[in-house]
Structure formats: C-alpha cells, structure tokens
Amino acid sequence: MNEQMDKVAVITGAGSGLGAATARRFHRDGWKLVLGDLRVEGAQALAQKLGATALACDVADEDRVAALVQAALNLHGRLDCMINNAGILGAIGPIGETAARDFNRVLEVMVSGVFYGTKHAANAMGDHGGVILNTASLAGVGAWANHSYTTAKHAVVGLTRSSAVELAPRAIRVNALAPGNVVTGMTSSLSGGEQEAYDRALARNPIPYVCTADDIADAFAYLASPSARGITGQVLVIDSGLDVAVVSPSYHQAPGRFVE
Ligand SMILES: NC(=O)c1ccc[n+]([C@@H]2O[C@H](COP(=O)([O-])OP(=O)(O)OC[C@H]3O[C@@H](n4cnc5c(N)ncnc54)[C@H](O)[C@@H]3O)[C@@H](O)[C@H]2O)c1
C-alpha cells in the first residue's frame, strides 16, 4: 500500500513540460490530482489518461486559482500538495525595449500566480499540514538575459522563503526548485527546436547531461514526500552543476601545485 494513496495535489501549468511530467510521476506515486492550465486541452488529455481532473486556469486570475484549489476540496475533501509551476518566457530583449505591459504580465503570471496558489493552498490546508512547491529557475538565483523572467523568479524564491517561515508552525513546508536548462516547449521555442535546445544545454553543462522533465518531477516527488519532512524554505537547484561552475571543469585538470 502506497503511503500517499489518499493524498491530493494541485499542479498548475500541468498541460505540458515539467508540470505534465510531474503529474505523471505523482500519479504513479498514488496521488489524486487536479490539473490547471491556461491552455486546458493538454491538461485535459493528460487528466483523462491519469484519471485526474483538469480545469482551465489562468494563474494570473486569483478567482481561477481559488476555484482550482476549491475543486480539489470539493472532489477529494482535502489538499496536501500545491505545485505552483505555470510559467511563460515573457518579454525577451534589452531593457530599453521592454514594454511595461509585457514586463507586468510576466510578474502577474509568475509572481502573483505563485502568491495566489500559496495563499489559497495554505488556507485549504488549514492545520493538517501540507507541502507547497514552486517552480523557480536558475534565473531565480542568477541572472538571465530576460529581465522580467529573472525578476519574477527571484521573487518566487523570496515568496518561497517568507511563506515557509510563516507556515512552518502549521507543518506546511514550502520549497522551490530551480531547474537549469530542460528541453520543453518553452526552451525549444528559444532555439531552433528540441535538438538545438538540447545541444546548447549540453555544451554549457559541467556534467555532460541535460536534465529532463522527469528529473524535475522526481525532485518534486521527493520534496512532497515524508523523506523531506525537515526541509522548508529551500531552493533546490537542478542544473548539472551550471550554477556553481564559475570556472570551466577543464581548469581543474591543471597539474597540482602550491602557490604562496
Ligand atoms: N524548461 C526549463 O528549462 C525551465 C527552467 C527553469 C524553470 N522553468 C519553469 O518551469 C515551469 C514550467 O515550464 P516548462 O519548461 O514546462 O514550459 P512549458 O511551456 O512546457 O509549460 C508551461 C505550462 O504553463 C502553462 N501556462 C502558461 N501561462 C499560464 C497561465 N497564465 N496560467 C496557467 N498556465 C499557464 C502553459 O500553457 C504550459 O502548459 C515554468 O514556471 C518555467 O518558468 C523551466
């Protein structure tokens, strides 16, 4: 018997990429699932395969996020895990050419969306505890050439930490993942398709490995599990070592010596 058999999770941005892989992984672990996505067709097709429920949800709309959480309560009577994952690339380009409207839309989706998800999930969890997991990014701990995205993901890290502190006494753990380059629709759209996105990531990663959506799903599954019972307010970077590589791995191949 799976110890998580009666547990219920809501996942946003579940129609493709990291969210869809996470839904498949949680389904294998026995979770009951409510999936939300702006483009609901993908989430509905997946929900049908998994025996889950999918709803159209723009996470930038608080009422839609509240309705997604309420659907979990109505259908299953509880909420144990909220995964605030929906995201967009948004306004790419020099800051001098970034329209305020575009910048603000990115913050609405990726900052307000995580705020709404955290707020309504925490209210739904009450005092029985739970887990809130946010998809940040390597751009949440470093800079990327997309100002709105970098700003939003840094804010996700801040909100993860502040809500983790507040919610800790209610046994609600809040953590974030910071993926590096994972080949999904999002990253492929930046390159000339999946192969180019993969090759570019491989060329940069210290570990000659490009993390997959399943690697991210595994990390979400771990953080949602009792094995992570002592972990809150943390940002887990999953990037084949990219964030720590301030020098190329080849630098370390030089002969050993002592420099006075
Ligand atoms: N792929 C990567 O390398 C990578 C790296 C770091 C972080 N991320 C983050 O991972 C998350 C998932 O991205 P992905 O790579 O799976 O991309 P993706 O494009 O495959 O999936 C994103 C999903 O979010 C949905 N979505 C977009 N706007 C929405 C909104 N307003 N409301 C609800 N749903 C919305 C899309 O319809 C899509 O199904 C995002 O937050 C992204 O920023 C991805």
PDB file of N, CA and C and ligand atoms in Angstrom, residues 12-20 36-40 43 56-61 84-89 105 108-110 135-139 149 153 177-188 213 216, ligand 1:
ATOM      1  N   THR A  12      -0.273  23.442 -11.312  1.00  0.00           N
ATOM      2  CA  THR A  12      -0.570  24.427 -12.364  1.00  0.00           C
ATOM      3  C   THR A  12       0.450  24.299 -13.495  1.00  0.00           C
ATOM      4  N   GLY A  13       0.038  24.708 -14.683  1.00  0.00           N
ATOM      5  CA  GLY A  13       0.905  24.550 -15.854  1.00  0.00           C
ATOM      6  C   GLY A  13       1.145  23.078 -16.130  1.00  0.00           C
ATOM      7  N   ALA A  14       0.094  22.274 -15.894  1.00  0.00           N
ATOM      8  CA  ALA A  14       0.249  20.810 -15.951  1.00  0.00           C
ATOM      9  C   ALA A  14       0.034  20.241 -17.343  1.00  0.00           C
ATOM     10  N   GLY A  15      -0.254  21.112 -18.306  1.00  0.00           N
ATOM     11  CA  GLY A  15      -0.584  20.612 -19.638  1.00  0.00           C
ATOM     12  C   GLY A  15       0.615  20.208 -20.465  1.00  0.00           C
ATOM     13  N   SER A  16       1.820  20.599 -20.050  1.00  0.00           N
ATOM     14  CA  SER A  16       2.998  20.242 -20.849  1.00  0.00           C
ATOM     15  C   SER A  16       4.245  20.321 -19.982  1.00  0.00           C
ATOM     16  N   GLY A  17       5.360  19.934 -20.552  1.00  0.00           N
ATOM     17  CA  GLY A  17       6.671  20.135 -19.936  1.00  0.00           C
ATOM     18  C   GLY A  17       6.804  19.592 -18.521  1.00  0.00           C
ATOM     19  N   LEU A  18       7.358  20.414 -17.635  1.00  0.00           N
ATOM     20  CA  LEU A  18       7.674  19.975 -16.276  1.00  0.00           C
ATOM     21  C   LEU A  18       6.411  19.621 -15.494  1.00  0.00           C
ATOM     22  N   GLY A  19       5.342  20.403 -15.699  1.00  0.00           N
ATOM     23  CA  GLY A  19       4.090  20.146 -14.981  1.00  0.00           C
ATOM     24  C   GLY A  19       3.483  18.813 -15.380  1.00  0.00           C
ATOM     25  N   ALA A  20       3.512  18.495 -16.666  1.00  0.00           N
ATOM     26  CA  ALA A  20       2.935  17.231 -17.135  1.00  0.00           C
ATOM     27  C   ALA A  20       3.758  16.052 -16.622  1.00  0.00           C
ATOM     28  N   GLY A  36      -4.295  22.238 -13.548  1.00  0.00           N
ATOM     29  CA  GLY A  36      -4.751  23.521 -14.100  1.00  0.00           C
ATOM     30  C   GLY A  36      -3.824  23.982 -15.204  1.00  0.00           C
ATOM     31  N   ASP A  37      -4.391  24.572 -16.237  1.00  0.00           N
ATOM     32  CA  ASP A  37      -3.554  25.160 -17.291  1.00  0.00           C
ATOM     33  C   ASP A  37      -4.366  26.201 -18.045  1.00  0.00           C
ATOM     34  N   LEU A  38      -3.661  27.220 -18.509  1.00  0.00           N
ATOM     35  CA  LEU A  38      -4.294  28.255 -19.325  1.00  0.00           C
ATOM     36  C   LEU A  38      -4.832  27.639 -20.610  1.00  0.00           C
ATOM     37  N   ARG A  39      -3.978  26.795 -21.248  1.00  0.00           N
ATOM     38  CA  ARG A  39      -4.402  26.060 -22.445  1.00  0.00           C
ATOM     39  C   ARG A  39      -4.832  24.680 -21.966  1.00  0.00           C
ATOM     40  N   VAL A  40      -6.127  24.541 -21.731  1.00  0.00           N
ATOM     41  CA  VAL A  40      -6.606  23.390 -20.958  1.00  0.00           C
ATOM     42  C   VAL A  40      -6.581  22.074 -21.733  1.00  0.00           C
ATOM     43  N   ALA A  43      -3.855  19.645 -20.631  1.00  0.00           N
ATOM     44  CA  ALA A  43      -4.104  19.161 -19.271  1.00  0.00           C
ATOM     45  C   ALA A  43      -5.277  18.187 -19.261  1.00  0.00           C
ATOM     46  N   ALA A  56      -9.520  24.708 -16.761  1.00  0.00           N
ATOM     47  CA  ALA A  56      -8.888  25.885 -17.353  1.00  0.00           C
ATOM     48  C   ALA A  56      -8.576  26.864 -16.226  1.00  0.00           C
ATOM     49  N   CYS A  57      -7.359  27.351 -16.208  1.00  0.00           N
ATOM     50  CA  CYS A  57      -6.974  28.262 -15.122  1.00  0.00           C
ATOM     51  C   CYS A  57      -5.852  29.176 -15.580  1.00  0.00           C
ATOM     52  N   ASP A  58      -6.125  30.471 -15.612  1.00  0.00           N
ATOM     53  CA  ASP A  58      -5.060  31.454 -15.790  1.00  0.00           C
ATOM     54  C   ASP A  58      -4.593  31.812 -14.377  1.00  0.00           C
ATOM     55  N   VAL A  59      -3.362  31.446 -14.042  1.00  0.00           N
ATOM     56  CA  VAL A  59      -2.910  31.665 -12.664  1.00  0.00           C
ATOM     57  C   VAL A  59      -2.773  33.145 -12.313  1.00  0.00           C
ATOM     58  N   ALA A  60      -2.843  34.012 -13.326  1.00  0.00           N
ATOM     59  CA  ALA A  60      -2.803  35.447 -13.046  1.00  0.00           C
ATOM     60  C   ALA A  60      -4.163  35.957 -12.546  1.00  0.00           C
ATOM     61  N   ASP A  61      -5.156  35.085 -12.523  1.00  0.00           N
ATOM     62  CA  ASP A  61      -6.509  35.449 -12.103  1.00  0.00           C
ATOM     63  C   ASP A  61      -6.784  34.758 -10.760  1.00  0.00           C
ATOM     64  N   ASN A  84       2.966  25.195  -7.702  1.00  0.00           N
ATOM     65  CA  ASN A  84       2.818  26.432  -8.476  1.00  0.00           C
ATOM     66  C   ASN A  84       3.894  26.431  -9.552  1.00  0.00           C
ATOM     67  N   ASN A  85       3.523  25.956 -10.731  1.00  0.00           N
ATOM     68  CA  ASN A  85       4.521  25.670 -11.768  1.00  0.00           C
ATOM     69  C   ASN A  85       4.330  26.461 -13.060  1.00  0.00           C
ATOM     70  N   ALA A  86       3.123  26.969 -13.297  1.00  0.00           N
ATOM     71  CA  ALA A  86       2.842  27.631 -14.586  1.00  0.00           C
ATOM     72  C   ALA A  86       3.825  28.772 -14.829  1.00  0.00           C
ATOM     73  N   GLY A  87       4.246  28.905 -16.067  1.00  0.00           N
ATOM     74  CA  GLY A  87       5.181  29.993 -16.368  1.00  0.00           C
ATOM     75  C   GLY A  87       5.228  30.298 -17.850  1.00  0.00           C
ATOM     76  N   ILE A  88       5.767  31.457 -18.146  1.00  0.00           N
ATOM     77  CA  ILE A  88       5.952  31.904 -19.535  1.00  0.00           C
ATOM     78  C   ILE A  88       7.338  32.525 -19.650  1.00  0.00           C
ATOM     79  N   LEU A  89       7.841  32.577 -20.872  1.00  0.00           N
ATOM     80  CA  LEU A  89       9.138  33.237 -21.075  1.00  0.00           C
ATOM     81  C   LEU A  89       8.995  34.748 -21.009  1.00  0.00           C
ATOM     82  N   ARG A 105       2.964  41.585 -17.218  1.00  0.00           N
ATOM     83  CA  ARG A 105       2.260  40.317 -17.446  1.00  0.00           C
ATOM     84  C   ARG A 105       3.092  39.136 -16.907  1.00  0.00           C
ATOM     85  N   GLU A 108       2.639  39.101 -13.273  1.00  0.00           N
ATOM     86  CA  GLU A 108       1.288  38.620 -12.919  1.00  0.00           C
ATOM     87  C   GLU A 108       1.214  37.103 -12.962  1.00  0.00           C
ATOM     88  N   VAL A 109       1.799  36.522 -14.012  1.00  0.00           N
ATOM     89  CA  VAL A 109       1.721  35.059 -14.163  1.00  0.00           C
ATOM     90  C   VAL A 109       2.636  34.368 -13.150  1.00  0.00           C
ATOM     91  N   MET A 110       3.869  34.813 -13.051  1.00  0.00           N
ATOM     92  CA  MET A 110       4.853  34.017 -12.298  1.00  0.00           C
ATOM     93  C   MET A 110       5.058  34.469 -10.855  1.00  0.00           C
ATOM     94  N   THR A 135       7.919  26.386  -8.810  1.00  0.00           N
ATOM     95  CA  THR A 135       8.961  26.262  -9.832  1.00  0.00           C
ATOM     96  C   THR A 135       9.626  27.618  -9.990  1.00  0.00           C
ATOM     97  N   ALA A 136      10.829  27.733  -9.443  1.00  0.00           N
ATOM     98  CA  ALA A 136      11.643  28.932  -9.691  1.00  0.00           C
ATOM     99  C   ALA A 136      12.469  28.637 -10.929  1.00  0.00           C
ATOM    100  N   SER A 137      13.742  28.901 -10.893  1.00  0.00           N
ATOM    101  CA  SER A 137      14.604  28.710 -12.068  1.00  0.00           C
ATOM    102  C   SER A 137      16.026  29.054 -11.655  1.00  0.00           C
ATOM    103  N   LEU A 138      16.956  28.629 -12.472  1.00  0.00           N
ATOM    104  CA  LEU A 138      18.321  29.120 -12.304  1.00  0.00           C
ATOM    105  C   LEU A 138      18.310  30.650 -12.366  1.00  0.00           C
ATOM    106  N   ALA A 139      17.350  31.202 -13.121  1.00  0.00           N
ATOM    107  CA  ALA A 139      17.193  32.660 -13.203  1.00  0.00           C
ATOM    108  C   ALA A 139      16.624  33.245 -11.909  1.00  0.00           C
ATOM    109  N   TYR A 149      11.658  37.821 -16.557  1.00  0.00           N
ATOM    110  CA  TYR A 149      11.735  36.423 -16.091  1.00  0.00           C
ATOM    111  C   TYR A 149      12.657  36.331 -14.872  1.00  0.00           C
ATOM    112  N   LYS A 153      11.429  35.220 -11.152  1.00  0.00           N
ATOM    113  CA  LYS A 153      11.912  34.005 -10.490  1.00  0.00           C
ATOM    114  C   LYS A 153      12.646  34.334  -9.184  1.00  0.00           C
ATOM    115  N   LEU A 177      12.025  24.624  -6.610  1.00  0.00           N
ATOM    116  CA  LEU A 177      13.034  24.017  -7.474  1.00  0.00           C
ATOM    117  C   LEU A 177      13.576  25.089  -8.408  1.00  0.00           C
ATOM    118  N   ALA A 178      14.847  25.001  -8.690  1.00  0.00           N
ATOM    119  CA  ALA A 178      15.459  25.917  -9.659  1.00  0.00           C
ATOM    120  C   ALA A 178      16.093  25.081 -10.771  1.00  0.00           C
ATOM    121  N   PRO A 179      15.291  24.720 -11.779  1.00  0.00           N
ATOM    122  CA  PRO A 179      15.872  23.952 -12.884  1.00  0.00           C
ATOM    123  C   PRO A 179      16.791  24.823 -13.729  1.00  0.00           C
ATOM    124  N   GLY A 180      17.805  24.170 -14.305  1.00  0.00           N
ATOM    125  CA  GLY A 180      18.630  24.838 -15.315  1.00  0.00           C
ATOM    126  C   GLY A 180      17.938  24.704 -16.658  1.00  0.00           C
ATOM    127  N   ASN A 181      18.639  24.154 -17.639  1.00  0.00           N
ATOM    128  CA  ASN A 181      18.037  24.000 -18.967  1.00  0.00           C
ATOM    129  C   ASN A 181      17.422  22.615 -19.105  1.00  0.00           C
ATOM    130  N   VAL A 182      16.122  22.575 -19.248  1.00  0.00           N
ATOM    131  CA  VAL A 182      15.409  21.327 -19.505  1.00  0.00           C
ATOM    132  C   VAL A 182      14.709  21.516 -20.847  1.00  0.00           C
ATOM    133  N   VAL A 183      14.802  20.521 -21.707  1.00  0.00           N
ATOM    134  CA  VAL A 183      14.182  20.677 -23.025  1.00  0.00           C
ATOM    135  C   VAL A 183      12.669  20.489 -22.895  1.00  0.00           C
ATOM    136  N   THR A 184      11.940  21.587 -23.070  1.00  0.00           N
ATOM    137  CA  THR A 184      10.469  21.579 -23.065  1.00  0.00           C
ATOM    138  C   THR A 184      10.041  22.511 -24.206  1.00  0.00           C
ATOM    139  N   GLY A 185       8.735  22.669 -24.336  1.00  0.00           N
ATOM    140  CA  GLY A 185       8.240  23.606 -25.339  1.00  0.00           C
ATOM    141  C   GLY A 185       8.821  24.991 -25.121  1.00  0.00           C
ATOM    142  N   MET A 186       8.963  25.363 -23.829  1.00  0.00           N
ATOM    143  CA  MET A 186       9.459  26.706 -23.503  1.00  0.00           C
ATOM    144  C   MET A 186      10.881  26.927 -24.014  1.00  0.00           C
ATOM    145  N   THR A 187      11.779  26.003 -23.700  1.00  0.00           N
ATOM    146  CA  THR A 187      13.180  26.205 -24.095  1.00  0.00           C
ATOM    147  C   THR A 187      13.383  25.963 -25.591  1.00  0.00           C
ATOM    148  N   SER A 188      12.594  25.044 -26.150  1.00  0.00           N
ATOM    149  CA  SER A 188      12.728  24.779 -27.588  1.00  0.00           C
ATOM    150  C   SER A 188      12.345  26.007 -28.399  1.00  0.00           C
ATOM    151  N   ALA A 213      12.570  16.570 -17.927  1.00  0.00           N
ATOM    152  CA  ALA A 213      11.378  16.919 -17.135  1.00  0.00           C
ATOM    153  C   ALA A 213      11.144  15.870 -16.054  1.00  0.00           C
ATOM    154  N   ILE A 216      13.077  16.649 -12.944  1.00  0.00           N
ATOM    155  CA  ILE A 216      12.419  17.692 -12.136  1.00  0.00           C
ATOM    156  C   ILE A 216      11.234  17.082 -11.387  1.00  0.00           C
TER     157      ILE A 216
HETATM  158  N1  LIG B   1      12.270  24.256 -19.205  1.00  0.00           N
HETATM  159  C1  LIG B   1      13.232  24.811 -18.478  1.00  0.00           C
HETATM  160  O1  LIG B   1      14.424  24.703 -18.804  1.00  0.00           O
HETATM  161  C2  LIG B   1      12.890  25.594 -17.238  1.00  0.00           C
HETATM  162  C3  LIG B   1      13.952  26.022 -16.448  1.00  0.00           C
HETATM  163  C4  LIG B   1      13.672  26.723 -15.284  1.00  0.00           C
HETATM  164  C5  LIG B   1      12.363  26.984 -14.927  1.00  0.00           C
HETATM  165  N2  LIG B   1      11.344  26.577 -15.736  1.00  0.00           N
HETATM  166  C6  LIG B   1       9.990  26.862 -15.287  1.00  0.00           C
HETATM  167  O2  LIG B   1       9.251  25.661 -15.286  1.00  0.00           O
HETATM  168  C7  LIG B   1       7.866  25.965 -15.403  1.00  0.00           C
HETATM  169  C8  LIG B   1       7.266  25.085 -16.478  1.00  0.00           C
HETATM  170  O3  LIG B   1       7.866  25.410 -17.723  1.00  0.00           O
HETATM  171  P1  LIG B   1       8.106  24.333 -18.870  1.00  0.00           P
HETATM  172  O4  LIG B   1       9.531  24.364 -19.228  1.00  0.00           O
HETATM  173  O5  LIG B   1       7.474  23.052 -18.510  1.00  0.00           O
HETATM  174  O6  LIG B   1       7.345  25.056 -20.073  1.00  0.00           O
HETATM  175  P2  LIG B   1       6.042  24.659 -20.890  1.00  0.00           P
HETATM  176  O7  LIG B   1       5.796  25.798 -21.789  1.00  0.00           O
HETATM  177  O8  LIG B   1       6.199  23.291 -21.448  1.00  0.00           O
HETATM  178  O9  LIG B   1       4.908  24.569 -19.757  1.00  0.00           O
HETATM  179  C9  LIG B   1       4.352  25.709 -19.167  1.00  0.00           C
HETATM  180  C10 LIG B   1       2.873  25.454 -18.971  1.00  0.00           C
HETATM  181  O10 LIG B   1       2.312  26.577 -18.270  1.00  0.00           O
HETATM  182  C11 LIG B   1       1.103  26.933 -18.910  1.00  0.00           C
HETATM  183  N3  LIG B   1       0.800  28.350 -18.656  1.00  0.00           N
HETATM  184  C12 LIG B   1       1.398  29.429 -19.209  1.00  0.00           C
HETATM  185  N4  LIG B   1       0.839  30.558 -18.727  1.00  0.00           N
HETATM  186  C13 LIG B   1      -0.124  30.167 -17.857  1.00  0.00           C
HETATM  187  C14 LIG B   1      -1.047  30.864 -17.041  1.00  0.00           C
HETATM  188  N5  LIG B   1      -1.110  32.201 -17.045  1.00  0.00           N
HETATM  189  N6  LIG B   1      -1.874  30.153 -16.261  1.00  0.00           N
HETATM  190  C15 LIG B   1      -1.839  28.793 -16.263  1.00  0.00           C
HETATM  191  N7  LIG B   1      -0.993  28.078 -17.030  1.00  0.00           N
HETATM  192  C16 LIG B   1      -0.140  28.757 -17.810  1.00  0.00           C
HETATM  193  C17 LIG B   1       1.320  26.646 -20.384  1.00  0.00           C
HETATM  194  O11 LIG B   1       0.095  26.521 -21.080  1.00  0.00           O
HETATM  195  C18 LIG B   1       2.117  25.345 -20.318  1.00  0.00           C
HETATM  196  O12 LIG B   1       1.287  24.198 -20.312  1.00  0.00           O
HETATM  197  C19 LIG B   1       7.779  27.465 -15.675  1.00  0.00           C
HETATM  198  O13 LIG B   1       7.488  28.148 -14.485  1.00  0.00           O
HETATM  199  C20 LIG B   1       9.182  27.800 -16.147  1.00  0.00           C
HETATM  200  O14 LIG B   1       9.488  29.148 -15.928  1.00  0.00           O
HETATM  201  C21 LIG B   1      11.586  25.870 -16.878  1.00  0.00           C
END
